[in-house]
mmCIF file with all atom_site columns, C-alpha atoms in Angstrom:
data_model
loop_
_atom_site.group_PDB
_atom_site.id
_atom_site.type_symbol
_atom_site.label_atom_id
_atom_site.label_alt_id
_atom_site.label_comp_id
_atom_site.label_asym_id
_atom_site.label_entity_id
_atom_site.label_seq_id
_atom_site.pdbx_PDB_ins_code
_atom_site.Cartn_x
_atom_site.Cartn_y
_atom_site.Cartn_z
_atom_site.occupancy
_atom_site.B_iso_or_equiv
_atom_site.pdbx_formal_charge
_atom_site.auth_seq_id
_atom_site.auth_comp_id
_atom_site.auth_asym_id
_atom_site.auth_atom_id
_atom_site.pdbx_PDB_model_num
ATOM 1   C CA . MET A 1 1   ? 0.181   0.370  0.114   1.00 49.00 ? 1   MET A CA 1
ATOM 2   C CA . GLY A 1 2   ? 0.807   3.524  0.111   1.00 52.00 ? 2   GLY A CA 1
ATOM 3   C CA . ARG A 1 3   ? 1.901   4.074  -3.687  1.00 53.00 ? 3   ARG A CA 1
ATOM 4   C CA . ASN A 1 4   ? 3.184   7.219  -4.479  1.00 53.00 ? 4   ASN A CA 1
ATOM 5   C CA . GLU A 1 5   ? 5.070   8.855  -7.262  1.00 53.00 ? 5   GLU A CA 1
ATOM 6   C CA . THR A 1 6   ? 8.314   9.488  -5.366  1.00 55.00 ? 6   THR A CA 1
ATOM 7   C CA . ALA A 1 7   ? 8.446   5.922  -4.508  1.00 52.00 ? 7   ALA A CA 1
ATOM 8   C CA . HIS A 1 8   ? 8.325   4.886  -8.387  1.00 52.00 ? 8   HIS A CA 1
ATOM 9   C CA . ALA A 1 9   ? 10.170  7.622  -9.989  1.00 50.00 ? 9   ALA A CA 1
ATOM 10  C CA . SER A 1 10  ? 12.755  5.681  -11.270 1.00 50.00 ? 10  SER A CA 1
ATOM 11  C CA . ALA A 1 11  ? 15.558  7.046  -13.466 1.00 50.00 ? 11  ALA A CA 1
ATOM 12  C CA . GLU A 1 12  ? 13.534  6.291  -16.690 1.00 50.00 ? 12  GLU A CA 1
ATOM 13  C CA . ASP A 1 13  ? 10.900  8.222  -15.592 1.00 50.00 ? 13  ASP A CA 1
ATOM 14  C CA . VAL A 1 14  ? 13.130  11.370 -15.121 1.00 52.00 ? 14  VAL A CA 1
ATOM 15  C CA . GLY A 1 15  ? 12.594  13.603 -18.292 1.00 51.00 ? 15  GLY A CA 1
ATOM 16  C CA . GLY A 1 16  ? 10.261  10.896 -19.654 1.00 51.00 ? 16  GLY A CA 1
ATOM 17  C CA . GLU A 1 17  ? 7.157   11.229 -21.689 1.00 57.00 ? 17  GLU A CA 1
ATOM 18  C CA . THR A 1 18  ? 5.287   8.545  -20.213 1.00 62.00 ? 18  THR A CA 1
ATOM 19  C CA . GLU A 1 19  ? 3.882   9.784  -17.173 1.00 63.00 ? 19  GLU A CA 1
ATOM 20  C CA . GLU A 1 20  ? 3.266   7.482  -14.183 1.00 79.00 ? 20  GLU A CA 1
ATOM 21  C CA . PHE A 1 21  ? 0.562   9.175  -12.488 1.00 83.00 ? 21  PHE A CA 1
ATOM 22  C CA . ASP A 1 22  ? -2.356  9.813  -14.337 1.00 87.00 ? 22  ASP A CA 1
ATOM 23  C CA . PRO A 1 23  ? -5.423  11.323 -12.184 1.00 89.00 ? 23  PRO A CA 1
ATOM 24  C CA . ILE A 1 24  ? -7.495  11.132 -14.950 1.00 92.00 ? 24  ILE A CA 1
ATOM 25  C CA . GLY A 1 25  ? -10.316 11.313 -12.559 1.00 93.00 ? 25  GLY A CA 1
ATOM 26  C CA . THR A 1 26  ? -9.212  14.497 -11.198 1.00 92.00 ? 26  THR A CA 1
ATOM 27  C CA . LEU A 1 27  ? -8.556  15.987 -14.344 1.00 92.00 ? 27  LEU A CA 1
ATOM 28  C CA . THR A 1 28  ? -12.155 15.060 -15.696 1.00 94.00 ? 28  THR A CA 1
ATOM 29  C CA . LEU A 1 29  ? -13.926 16.591 -12.469 1.00 94.00 ? 29  LEU A CA 1
ATOM 30  C CA . ILE A 1 30  ? -11.811 19.992 -12.829 1.00 92.00 ? 30  ILE A CA 1
ATOM 31  C CA . ALA A 1 31  ? -12.560 19.791 -16.520 1.00 93.00 ? 31  ALA A CA 1
ATOM 32  C CA . ILE A 1 32  ? -16.279 19.827 -15.435 1.00 95.00 ? 32  ILE A CA 1
ATOM 33  C CA . TYR A 1 33  ? -16.123 22.390 -12.977 1.00 94.00 ? 33  TYR A CA 1
ATOM 34  C CA . PHE A 1 34  ? -14.248 24.622 -15.795 1.00 94.00 ? 34  PHE A CA 1
ATOM 35  C CA . ALA A 1 35  ? -16.935 24.299 -18.152 1.00 95.00 ? 35  ALA A CA 1
ATOM 36  C CA . ILE A 1 36  ? -19.994 24.862 -15.398 1.00 96.00 ? 36  ILE A CA 1
ATOM 37  C CA . LEU A 1 37  ? -17.986 28.143 -14.525 1.00 94.00 ? 37  LEU A CA 1
ATOM 38  C CA . VAL A 1 38  ? -17.566 28.928 -17.996 1.00 95.00 ? 38  VAL A CA 1
ATOM 39  C CA . VAL A 1 39  ? -21.039 28.475 -18.984 1.00 96.00 ? 39  VAL A CA 1
ATOM 40  C CA . SER A 1 40  ? -22.347 30.074 -15.868 1.00 96.00 ? 40  SER A CA 1
ATOM 41  C CA . TRP A 1 41  ? -20.440 33.233 -16.363 1.00 95.00 ? 41  TRP A CA 1
ATOM 42  C CA . VAL A 1 42  ? -21.404 33.378 -19.957 1.00 95.00 ? 42  VAL A CA 1
ATOM 43  C CA . TYR A 1 43  ? -25.167 33.198 -18.908 1.00 96.00 ? 43  TYR A CA 1
ATOM 44  C CA . ILE A 1 44  ? -24.826 35.610 -15.604 1.00 94.00 ? 44  ILE A CA 1
ATOM 45  C CA . TYR A 1 45  ? -22.898 38.316 -17.333 1.00 94.00 ? 45  TYR A CA 1
ATOM 46  C CA . TYR A 1 46  ? -23.589 38.496 -21.026 1.00 93.00 ? 46  TYR A CA 1
ATOM 47  C CA . ILE A 1 47  ? -27.407 36.883 -20.813 1.00 93.00 ? 47  ILE A CA 1
ATOM 48  C CA . GLU A 1 48  ? -28.809 38.206 -17.455 1.00 93.00 ? 48  GLU A CA 1
ATOM 49  C CA . PHE A 1 49  ? -26.760 41.332 -16.888 1.00 92.00 ? 49  PHE A CA 1
ATOM 50  C CA . LEU A 1 50  ? -26.464 42.949 -20.198 1.00 92.00 ? 50  LEU A CA 1
ATOM 51  C CA . GLY A 1 51  ? -29.479 41.557 -21.750 1.00 90.00 ? 51  GLY A CA 1
ATOM 52  C CA . ARG A 1 52  ? -31.574 43.236 -19.262 1.00 89.00 ? 52  ARG A CA 1
ATOM 53  C CA . ASP A 1 53  ? -33.249 46.976 -20.027 1.00 87.00 ? 53  ASP A CA 1
ATOM 54  C CA . LEU A 1 54  ? -31.712 50.277 -18.619 1.00 88.00 ? 54  LEU A CA 1
ATOM 55  C CA . VAL A 1 55  ? -27.798 49.349 -18.467 1.00 89.00 ? 55  VAL A CA 1
ATOM 56  C CA . ILE A 1 56  ? -26.358 52.088 -16.344 1.00 87.00 ? 56  ILE A CA 1
ATOM 57  C CA . VAL A 1 57  ? -24.068 54.090 -18.745 1.00 87.00 ? 57  VAL A CA 1
ATOM 58  C CA . GLY A 1 58  ? -23.118 57.184 -16.825 1.00 81.00 ? 58  GLY A CA 1
ATOM 59  C CA . MET B 2 1   ? 11.678  20.585 -12.062 1.00 83.00 ? 1   MET B CA 1
ATOM 60  C CA . HIS B 2 2   ? 9.146   18.147 -13.396 1.00 88.00 ? 2   HIS B CA 1
ATOM 61  C CA . ILE B 2 3   ? 5.527   19.482 -13.648 1.00 89.00 ? 3   ILE B CA 1
ATOM 62  C CA . HIS B 2 4   ? 3.077   17.069 -14.822 1.00 90.00 ? 4   HIS B CA 1
ATOM 63  C CA . ALA B 2 5   ? 1.452   17.455 -17.828 1.00 91.00 ? 5   ALA B CA 1
ATOM 64  C CA . TYR B 2 6   ? -2.022  17.725 -16.450 1.00 91.00 ? 6   TYR B CA 1
ATOM 65  C CA . GLU B 2 7   ? -0.921  20.171 -14.217 1.00 91.00 ? 7   GLU B CA 1
ATOM 66  C CA . LYS B 2 8   ? 0.318   22.446 -16.773 1.00 92.00 ? 8   LYS B CA 1
ATOM 67  C CA . LEU B 2 9   ? -3.078  21.834 -18.429 1.00 92.00 ? 9   LEU B CA 1
ATOM 68  C CA . TRP B 2 10  ? -5.146  23.178 -15.696 1.00 91.00 ? 10  TRP B CA 1
ATOM 69  C CA . LEU B 2 11  ? -3.141  25.932 -15.104 1.00 93.00 ? 11  LEU B CA 1
ATOM 70  C CA . ALA B 2 12  ? -2.969  27.156 -18.613 1.00 95.00 ? 12  ALA B CA 1
ATOM 71  C CA . ALA B 2 13  ? -6.919  26.833 -18.649 1.00 93.00 ? 13  ALA B CA 1
ATOM 72  C CA . SER B 2 14  ? -7.344  28.594 -14.949 1.00 92.00 ? 14  SER B CA 1
ATOM 73  C CA . VAL B 2 15  ? -5.056  31.362 -16.407 1.00 96.00 ? 15  VAL B CA 1
ATOM 74  C CA . LEU B 2 16  ? -7.479  31.573 -19.485 1.00 94.00 ? 16  LEU B CA 1
ATOM 75  C CA . LEU B 2 17  ? -10.445 31.465 -17.356 1.00 94.00 ? 17  LEU B CA 1
ATOM 76  C CA . ILE B 2 18  ? -8.926  34.508 -15.267 1.00 95.00 ? 18  ILE B CA 1
ATOM 77  C CA . LEU B 2 19  ? -8.388  36.429 -18.884 1.00 96.00 ? 19  LEU B CA 1
ATOM 78  C CA . PHE B 2 20  ? -11.783 35.651 -20.014 1.00 95.00 ? 20  PHE B CA 1
ATOM 79  C CA . LEU B 2 21  ? -13.518 37.155 -16.878 1.00 94.00 ? 21  LEU B CA 1
ATOM 80  C CA . LEU B 2 22  ? -11.164 40.175 -17.210 1.00 96.00 ? 22  LEU B CA 1
ATOM 81  C CA . GLY B 2 23  ? -11.903 40.634 -20.639 1.00 96.00 ? 23  GLY B CA 1
ATOM 82  C CA . SER B 2 24  ? -16.110 40.325 -20.520 1.00 95.00 ? 24  SER B CA 1
ATOM 83  C CA . VAL B 2 25  ? -15.674 43.160 -17.957 1.00 94.00 ? 25  VAL B CA 1
ATOM 84  C CA . THR B 2 26  ? -13.479 45.397 -20.494 1.00 95.00 ? 26  THR B CA 1
ATOM 85  C CA . TYR B 2 27  ? -15.850 44.343 -23.177 1.00 94.00 ? 27  TYR B CA 1
ATOM 86  C CA . GLY B 2 28  ? -18.877 45.134 -21.045 1.00 93.00 ? 28  GLY B CA 1
ATOM 87  C CA . ALA B 2 29  ? -17.192 48.868 -20.388 1.00 93.00 ? 29  ALA B CA 1
ATOM 88  C CA . VAL B 2 30  ? -16.232 49.558 -23.822 1.00 93.00 ? 30  VAL B CA 1
ATOM 89  C CA . GLY B 2 31  ? -19.075 47.968 -26.073 1.00 89.00 ? 31  GLY B CA 1
ATOM 90  C CA . PRO B 2 32  ? -22.150 48.554 -24.083 1.00 88.00 ? 32  PRO B CA 1
ATOM 91  C CA . GLY B 2 33  ? -20.468 50.906 -22.008 1.00 90.00 ? 33  GLY B CA 1
ATOM 92  C CA . VAL B 2 34  ? -21.347 49.969 -18.623 1.00 91.00 ? 34  VAL B CA 1
ATOM 93  C CA . ALA B 2 35  ? -20.412 52.395 -16.118 1.00 90.00 ? 35  ALA B CA 1
ATOM 94  C CA . MET B 2 36  ? -20.694 52.351 -12.165 1.00 85.00 ? 36  MET B CA 1
ATOM 95  C CA . VAL B 2 37  ? -23.252 54.585 -10.230 1.00 83.00 ? 37  VAL B CA 1
ATOM 96  C CA . SER B 2 38  ? -21.292 58.085 -10.469 1.00 73.00 ? 38  SER B CA 1
ATOM 97  C CA . ASP B 2 39  ? -20.098 60.040 -7.054  1.00 77.00 ? 39  ASP B CA 1
ATOM 98  C CA . SER B 2 40  ? -19.610 63.076 -9.093  1.00 84.00 ? 40  SER B CA 1
ATOM 99  C CA . GLU B 2 41  ? -22.402 65.133 -7.730  1.00 87.00 ? 41  GLU B CA 1
ATOM 100 C CA . PRO B 2 42  ? -21.690 67.578 -4.807  1.00 89.00 ? 42  PRO B CA 1
ATOM 101 C CA . ALA B 2 43  ? -23.338 67.155 -1.428  1.00 89.00 ? 43  ALA B CA 1
ATOM 102 C CA . ILE B 2 44  ? -26.779 68.961 -0.609  1.00 90.00 ? 44  ILE B CA 1
ATOM 103 C CA . ASP B 2 45  ? -28.557 69.755 2.383   1.00 90.00 ? 45  ASP B CA 1
ATOM 104 C CA . ALA B 2 46  ? -31.122 67.080 2.930   1.00 88.00 ? 46  ALA B CA 1
ATOM 105 C CA . GLY B 2 47  ? -33.315 69.092 5.301   1.00 88.00 ? 47  GLY B CA 1
ATOM 106 C CA . ALA B 2 48  ? -33.830 71.734 2.907   1.00 88.00 ? 48  ALA B CA 1
ATOM 107 C CA . LEU B 2 49  ? -34.711 70.031 -0.217  1.00 87.00 ? 49  LEU B CA 1
ATOM 108 C CA . ASP B 2 50  ? -37.824 72.610 -0.804  1.00 86.00 ? 50  ASP B CA 1
ATOM 109 C CA . GLU B 2 51  ? -35.253 75.333 -1.668  1.00 88.00 ? 51  GLU B CA 1
ATOM 110 C CA . ASP B 2 52  ? -33.266 73.494 -4.191  1.00 88.00 ? 52  ASP B CA 1
ATOM 111 C CA . ASP B 2 53  ? -33.522 74.479 -7.612  1.00 87.00 ? 53  ASP B CA 1
ATOM 112 C CA . ARG B 2 54  ? -33.851 70.441 -9.083  1.00 89.00 ? 54  ARG B CA 1
ATOM 113 C CA . PHE B 2 55  ? -35.352 68.955 -5.922  1.00 91.00 ? 55  PHE B CA 1
ATOM 114 C CA . SER B 2 56  ? -38.100 71.238 -4.903  1.00 91.00 ? 56  SER B CA 1
ATOM 115 C CA . GLU B 2 57  ? -40.008 70.219 -7.587  1.00 90.00 ? 57  GLU B CA 1
ATOM 116 C CA . PRO B 2 58  ? -39.311 66.615 -8.310  1.00 92.00 ? 58  PRO B CA 1
ATOM 117 C CA . ARG B 2 59  ? -39.932 66.227 -12.114 1.00 91.00 ? 59  ARG B CA 1
ATOM 118 C CA . VAL B 2 60  ? -38.634 65.203 -15.653 1.00 92.00 ? 60  VAL B CA 1
ATOM 119 C CA . GLU B 2 61  ? -37.188 67.956 -17.924 1.00 92.00 ? 61  GLU B CA 1
ATOM 120 C CA . GLN B 2 62  ? -35.452 67.749 -21.514 1.00 92.00 ? 62  GLN B CA 1
ATOM 121 C CA . VAL B 2 63  ? -31.892 69.081 -21.238 1.00 92.00 ? 63  VAL B CA 1
ATOM 122 C CA . GLY B 2 64  ? -30.836 68.074 -24.681 1.00 91.00 ? 64  GLY B CA 1
ATOM 123 C CA . GLU B 2 65  ? -31.661 66.529 -27.903 1.00 91.00 ? 65  GLU B CA 1
ATOM 124 C CA . ASN B 2 66  ? -33.050 63.458 -26.901 1.00 92.00 ? 66  ASN B CA 1
ATOM 125 C CA . GLU B 2 67  ? -31.504 63.818 -23.327 1.00 94.00 ? 67  GLU B CA 1
ATOM 126 C CA . TYR B 2 68  ? -33.579 63.944 -20.283 1.00 94.00 ? 68  TYR B CA 1
ATOM 127 C CA . ALA B 2 69  ? -32.838 64.692 -16.434 1.00 94.00 ? 69  ALA B CA 1
ATOM 128 C CA . ALA B 2 70  ? -35.102 63.033 -14.142 1.00 94.00 ? 70  ALA B CA 1
ATOM 129 C CA . TYR B 2 71  ? -34.990 64.680 -10.531 1.00 94.00 ? 71  TYR B CA 1
ATOM 130 C CA . VAL B 2 72  ? -36.264 62.138 -8.226  1.00 95.00 ? 72  VAL B CA 1
ATOM 131 C CA . VAL B 2 73  ? -36.888 62.502 -4.267  1.00 94.00 ? 73  VAL B CA 1
ATOM 132 C CA . ALA B 2 74  ? -37.436 59.354 -2.302  1.00 94.00 ? 74  ALA B CA 1
ATOM 133 C CA . ARG B 2 75  ? -39.323 59.958 1.170   1.00 92.00 ? 75  ARG B CA 1
ATOM 134 C CA . GLN B 2 76  ? -40.824 57.602 3.548   1.00 91.00 ? 76  GLN B CA 1
ATOM 135 C CA . PHE B 2 77  ? -42.636 56.246 1.697   1.00 93.00 ? 77  PHE B CA 1
ATOM 136 C CA . GLY B 2 78  ? -42.494 56.652 -1.658  1.00 93.00 ? 78  GLY B CA 1
ATOM 137 C CA . PHE B 2 79  ? -40.990 58.473 -4.898  1.00 94.00 ? 79  PHE B CA 1
ATOM 138 C CA . GLN B 2 80  ? -41.515 61.345 -6.149  1.00 89.00 ? 80  GLN B CA 1
ATOM 139 C CA . PRO B 2 81  ? -42.475 62.375 -9.219  1.00 91.00 ? 81  PRO B CA 1
ATOM 140 C CA . ASP B 2 82  ? -44.896 59.271 -9.328  1.00 89.00 ? 82  ASP B CA 1
ATOM 141 C CA . PRO B 2 83  ? -44.956 58.163 -12.010 1.00 91.00 ? 83  PRO B CA 1
ATOM 142 C CA . ILE B 2 84  ? -41.825 59.086 -13.560 1.00 93.00 ? 84  ILE B CA 1
ATOM 143 C CA . VAL B 2 85  ? -42.712 59.350 -17.206 1.00 94.00 ? 85  VAL B CA 1
ATOM 144 C CA . VAL B 2 86  ? -39.572 59.374 -19.573 1.00 94.00 ? 86  VAL B CA 1
ATOM 145 C CA . PRO B 2 87  ? -39.562 59.382 -23.327 1.00 95.00 ? 87  PRO B CA 1
ATOM 146 C CA . ALA B 2 88  ? -38.850 56.035 -25.321 1.00 93.00 ? 88  ALA B CA 1
ATOM 147 C CA . ASN B 2 89  ? -35.524 56.050 -27.484 1.00 93.00 ? 89  ASN B CA 1
ATOM 148 C CA . SER B 2 90  ? -33.837 58.578 -25.207 1.00 93.00 ? 90  SER B CA 1
ATOM 149 C CA . THR B 2 91  ? -31.110 59.009 -22.945 1.00 94.00 ? 91  THR B CA 1
ATOM 150 C CA . VAL B 2 92  ? -32.112 59.737 -19.153 1.00 95.00 ? 92  VAL B CA 1
ATOM 151 C CA . THR B 2 93  ? -30.235 60.488 -16.374 1.00 94.00 ? 93  THR B CA 1
ATOM 152 C CA . PHE B 2 94  ? -31.941 60.062 -12.663 1.00 94.00 ? 94  PHE B CA 1
ATOM 153 C CA . TYR B 2 95  ? -30.779 62.344 -10.293 1.00 94.00 ? 95  TYR B CA 1
ATOM 154 C CA . VAL B 2 96  ? -32.256 60.793 -6.844  1.00 94.00 ? 96  VAL B CA 1
ATOM 155 C CA . THR B 2 97  ? -31.876 61.997 -3.649  1.00 94.00 ? 97  THR B CA 1
ATOM 156 C CA . SER B 2 98  ? -33.483 61.363 0.073   1.00 94.00 ? 98  SER B CA 1
ATOM 157 C CA . ALA B 2 99  ? -35.538 63.847 2.426   1.00 92.00 ? 99  ALA B CA 1
ATOM 158 C CA . ASP B 2 100 ? -34.969 61.534 5.038   1.00 92.00 ? 100 ASP B CA 1
ATOM 159 C CA . VAL B 2 101 ? -33.421 58.681 5.465   1.00 94.00 ? 101 VAL B CA 1
ATOM 160 C CA . ILE B 2 102 ? -31.292 56.012 3.655   1.00 95.00 ? 102 ILE B CA 1
ATOM 161 C CA . HIS B 2 103 ? -33.590 54.491 0.436   1.00 95.00 ? 103 HIS B CA 1
ATOM 162 C CA . GLY B 2 104 ? -32.821 52.548 -2.622  1.00 95.00 ? 104 GLY B CA 1
ATOM 163 C CA . PHE B 2 105 ? -33.673 53.097 -5.973  1.00 95.00 ? 105 PHE B CA 1
ATOM 164 C CA . GLU B 2 106 ? -34.305 50.091 -8.008  1.00 95.00 ? 106 GLU B CA 1
ATOM 165 C CA . VAL B 2 107 ? -36.175 49.813 -11.111 1.00 95.00 ? 107 VAL B CA 1
ATOM 166 C CA . ALA B 2 108 ? -37.177 46.170 -11.073 1.00 94.00 ? 108 ALA B CA 1
ATOM 167 C CA . GLY B 2 109 ? -36.036 43.963 -13.308 1.00 92.00 ? 109 GLY B CA 1
ATOM 168 C CA . THR B 2 110 ? -33.305 46.130 -14.931 1.00 93.00 ? 110 THR B CA 1
ATOM 169 C CA . ASN B 2 111 ? -30.149 47.134 -14.016 1.00 92.00 ? 111 ASN B CA 1
ATOM 170 C CA . ALA B 2 112 ? -31.162 50.686 -12.918 1.00 93.00 ? 112 ALA B CA 1
ATOM 171 C CA . ASN B 2 113 ? -30.552 50.396 -9.186  1.00 93.00 ? 113 ASN B CA 1
ATOM 172 C CA . THR B 2 114 ? -28.684 52.519 -6.884  1.00 94.00 ? 114 THR B CA 1
ATOM 173 C CA . MET B 2 115 ? -28.733 53.711 -2.995  1.00 94.00 ? 115 MET B CA 1
ATOM 174 C CA . VAL B 2 116 ? -30.112 57.039 -1.979  1.00 94.00 ? 116 VAL B CA 1
ATOM 175 C CA . VAL B 2 117 ? -28.535 58.781 0.731   1.00 93.00 ? 117 VAL B CA 1
ATOM 176 C CA . PRO B 2 118 ? -29.807 61.918 2.441   1.00 94.00 ? 118 PRO B CA 1
ATOM 177 C CA . GLY B 2 119 ? -27.538 64.756 1.445   1.00 92.00 ? 119 GLY B CA 1
ATOM 178 C CA . GLU B 2 120 ? -26.122 63.131 -1.261  1.00 92.00 ? 120 GLU B CA 1
ATOM 179 C CA . VAL B 2 121 ? -27.287 62.784 -5.182  1.00 93.00 ? 121 VAL B CA 1
ATOM 180 C CA . SER B 2 122 ? -26.976 59.353 -7.025  1.00 93.00 ? 122 SER B CA 1
ATOM 181 C CA . GLU B 2 123 ? -26.801 60.162 -10.883 1.00 93.00 ? 123 GLU B CA 1
ATOM 182 C CA . ILE B 2 124 ? -27.509 57.300 -12.889 1.00 94.00 ? 124 ILE B CA 1
ATOM 183 C CA . THR B 2 125 ? -27.645 57.418 -16.586 1.00 93.00 ? 125 THR B CA 1
ATOM 184 C CA . VAL B 2 126 ? -29.623 54.925 -18.650 1.00 94.00 ? 126 VAL B CA 1
ATOM 185 C CA . GLU B 2 127 ? -30.860 54.751 -22.151 1.00 93.00 ? 127 GLU B CA 1
ATOM 186 C CA . THR B 2 128 ? -34.353 53.615 -22.786 1.00 93.00 ? 128 THR B CA 1
ATOM 187 C CA . ASP B 2 129 ? -35.678 51.283 -25.266 1.00 92.00 ? 129 ASP B CA 1
ATOM 188 C CA . GLY B 2 130 ? -39.141 51.061 -26.499 1.00 91.00 ? 130 GLY B CA 1
ATOM 189 C CA . PRO B 2 131 ? -42.439 51.950 -24.532 1.00 93.00 ? 131 PRO B CA 1
ATOM 190 C CA . ALA B 2 132 ? -42.812 50.002 -21.314 1.00 93.00 ? 132 ALA B CA 1
ATOM 191 C CA . GLU B 2 133 ? -43.531 50.341 -17.650 1.00 94.00 ? 133 GLU B CA 1
ATOM 192 C CA . TYR B 2 134 ? -41.336 49.163 -14.754 1.00 95.00 ? 134 TYR B CA 1
ATOM 193 C CA . GLY B 2 135 ? -41.721 49.303 -11.110 1.00 95.00 ? 135 GLY B CA 1
ATOM 194 C CA . ILE B 2 136 ? -39.609 50.921 -8.704  1.00 95.00 ? 136 ILE B CA 1
ATOM 195 C CA . VAL B 2 137 ? -39.265 49.536 -5.366  1.00 96.00 ? 137 VAL B CA 1
ATOM 196 C CA . CYS B 2 138 ? -36.719 50.791 -2.381  1.00 95.00 ? 138 CYS B CA 1
ATOM 197 C CA . ASN B 2 139 ? -34.446 47.915 -1.284  1.00 94.00 ? 139 ASN B CA 1
ATOM 198 C CA . GLU B 2 140 ? -32.881 49.481 1.775   1.00 94.00 ? 140 GLU B CA 1
ATOM 199 C CA . TYR B 2 141 ? -34.967 49.194 5.039   1.00 95.00 ? 141 TYR B CA 1
ATOM 200 C CA . CYS B 2 142 ? -36.151 52.454 5.715   1.00 94.00 ? 142 CYS B CA 1
ATOM 201 C CA . GLY B 2 143 ? -39.026 52.196 8.145   1.00 92.00 ? 143 GLY B CA 1
ATOM 202 C CA . ALA B 2 144 ? -42.098 50.571 8.978   1.00 94.00 ? 144 ALA B CA 1
ATOM 203 C CA . ALA B 2 145 ? -43.513 51.041 5.558   1.00 93.00 ? 145 ALA B CA 1
ATOM 204 C CA . HIS B 2 146 ? -40.753 50.020 3.395   1.00 95.00 ? 146 HIS B CA 1
ATOM 205 C CA . HIS B 2 147 ? -42.182 46.966 2.158   1.00 95.00 ? 147 HIS B CA 1
ATOM 206 C CA . ALA B 2 148 ? -44.865 49.461 0.635   1.00 94.00 ? 148 ALA B CA 1
ATOM 207 C CA . MET B 2 149 ? -42.614 51.897 -0.784  1.00 95.00 ? 149 MET B CA 1
ATOM 208 C CA . GLU B 2 150 ? -42.831 51.880 -4.365  1.00 94.00 ? 150 GLU B CA 1
ATOM 209 C CA . GLY B 2 151 ? -43.044 54.200 -7.487  1.00 94.00 ? 151 GLY B CA 1
ATOM 210 C CA . LYS B 2 152 ? -43.186 53.573 -11.197 1.00 95.00 ? 152 LYS B CA 1
ATOM 211 C CA . LEU B 2 153 ? -41.372 54.615 -13.972 1.00 95.00 ? 153 LEU B CA 1
ATOM 212 C CA . GLU B 2 154 ? -43.395 54.829 -17.418 1.00 94.00 ? 154 GLU B CA 1
ATOM 213 C CA . VAL B 2 155 ? -41.291 54.924 -20.938 1.00 94.00 ? 155 VAL B CA 1
ATOM 214 C CA . VAL B 2 156 ? -43.690 56.139 -23.214 1.00 94.00 ? 156 VAL B CA 1
ATOM 215 C CA . SER B 2 157 ? -43.620 56.835 -26.981 1.00 93.00 ? 157 SER B CA 1
ATOM 216 C CA . GLN B 2 158 ? -41.963 60.371 -28.026 1.00 90.00 ? 158 GLN B CA 1
ATOM 217 C CA . SER B 2 159 ? -45.338 61.388 -29.021 1.00 90.00 ? 159 SER B CA 1
ATOM 218 C CA . ALA B 2 160 ? -47.073 60.848 -26.005 1.00 90.00 ? 160 ALA B CA 1
ATOM 219 C CA . TYR B 2 161 ? -44.356 62.103 -23.822 1.00 89.00 ? 161 TYR B CA 1
ATOM 220 C CA . GLU B 2 162 ? -44.650 65.454 -25.492 1.00 87.00 ? 162 GLU B CA 1
ATOM 221 C CA . GLU B 2 163 ? -48.364 65.432 -25.321 1.00 87.00 ? 163 GLU B CA 1
ATOM 222 C CA . ARG B 2 164 ? -48.169 64.730 -21.569 1.00 84.00 ? 164 ARG B CA 1
ATOM 223 C CA . ALA B 2 165 ? -45.497 67.586 -21.101 1.00 77.00 ? 165 ALA B CA 1
ATOM 224 C CA . SER B 2 166 ? -47.429 70.025 -23.057 1.00 78.00 ? 166 SER B CA 1
ATOM 225 C CA . GLY B 2 167 ? -51.113 69.418 -22.706 1.00 67.00 ? 167 GLY B CA 1
ATOM 226 C CA . GLY B 2 168 ? -52.041 67.923 -19.677 1.00 57.00 ? 168 GLY B CA 1
ATOM 227 C CA . ASP B 2 169 ? -50.886 67.540 -16.510 1.00 54.00 ? 169 ASP B CA 1
ATOM 228 C CA . GLY B 2 170 ? -54.566 66.344 -16.070 1.00 47.00 ? 170 GLY B CA 1
ATOM 229 C CA . GLU B 2 171 ? -54.757 62.786 -16.271 1.00 45.00 ? 171 GLU B CA 1
#
């Protein structure tokens, strides 16, 4: 148990192209969060805020 | 130092996200011209609004070609004038002040929204579109009848506005 990156960082891993540790789940989760952020921002700013009447211009 | 490929990926993505947020706000300011509520008006005596040129008689007046100024007084518990009538497709600057305590001036469902502080004049400029009718609410707790403090903003066509302005104050 206790598999970690350092323990397995052998000589071949240093500067190698292949990654020993691939947190694909974390990457996917972050990609989903990212998409939610972008979509919410577009909705909140461009549609809800700028789309309303009487935008204050001065 | 070895940086994992995924870490590079999400660092780059977060920098892009920040640039996108900043870019949006910049676009808002440059494109549609979104501005903040102005602090440019000098302070006035809230106790002597009846001697003030602009606020002794709350009204809407034409100040330029297709530009109008609305002088609005908020007091416990209402807004004057009521209704505020402005022409469609024009530029309207609201000068709002309070005769007593802190109020809010929010044209419901729109971006026109400011605090109204006694002794200060809140200035907001908006561009009206077609004829419409909006409610105005006070959004700062101002006393026992705060919940009943409301007004009305009527955006009417140019011809209807002129008719009202010249012909009849009589409804």
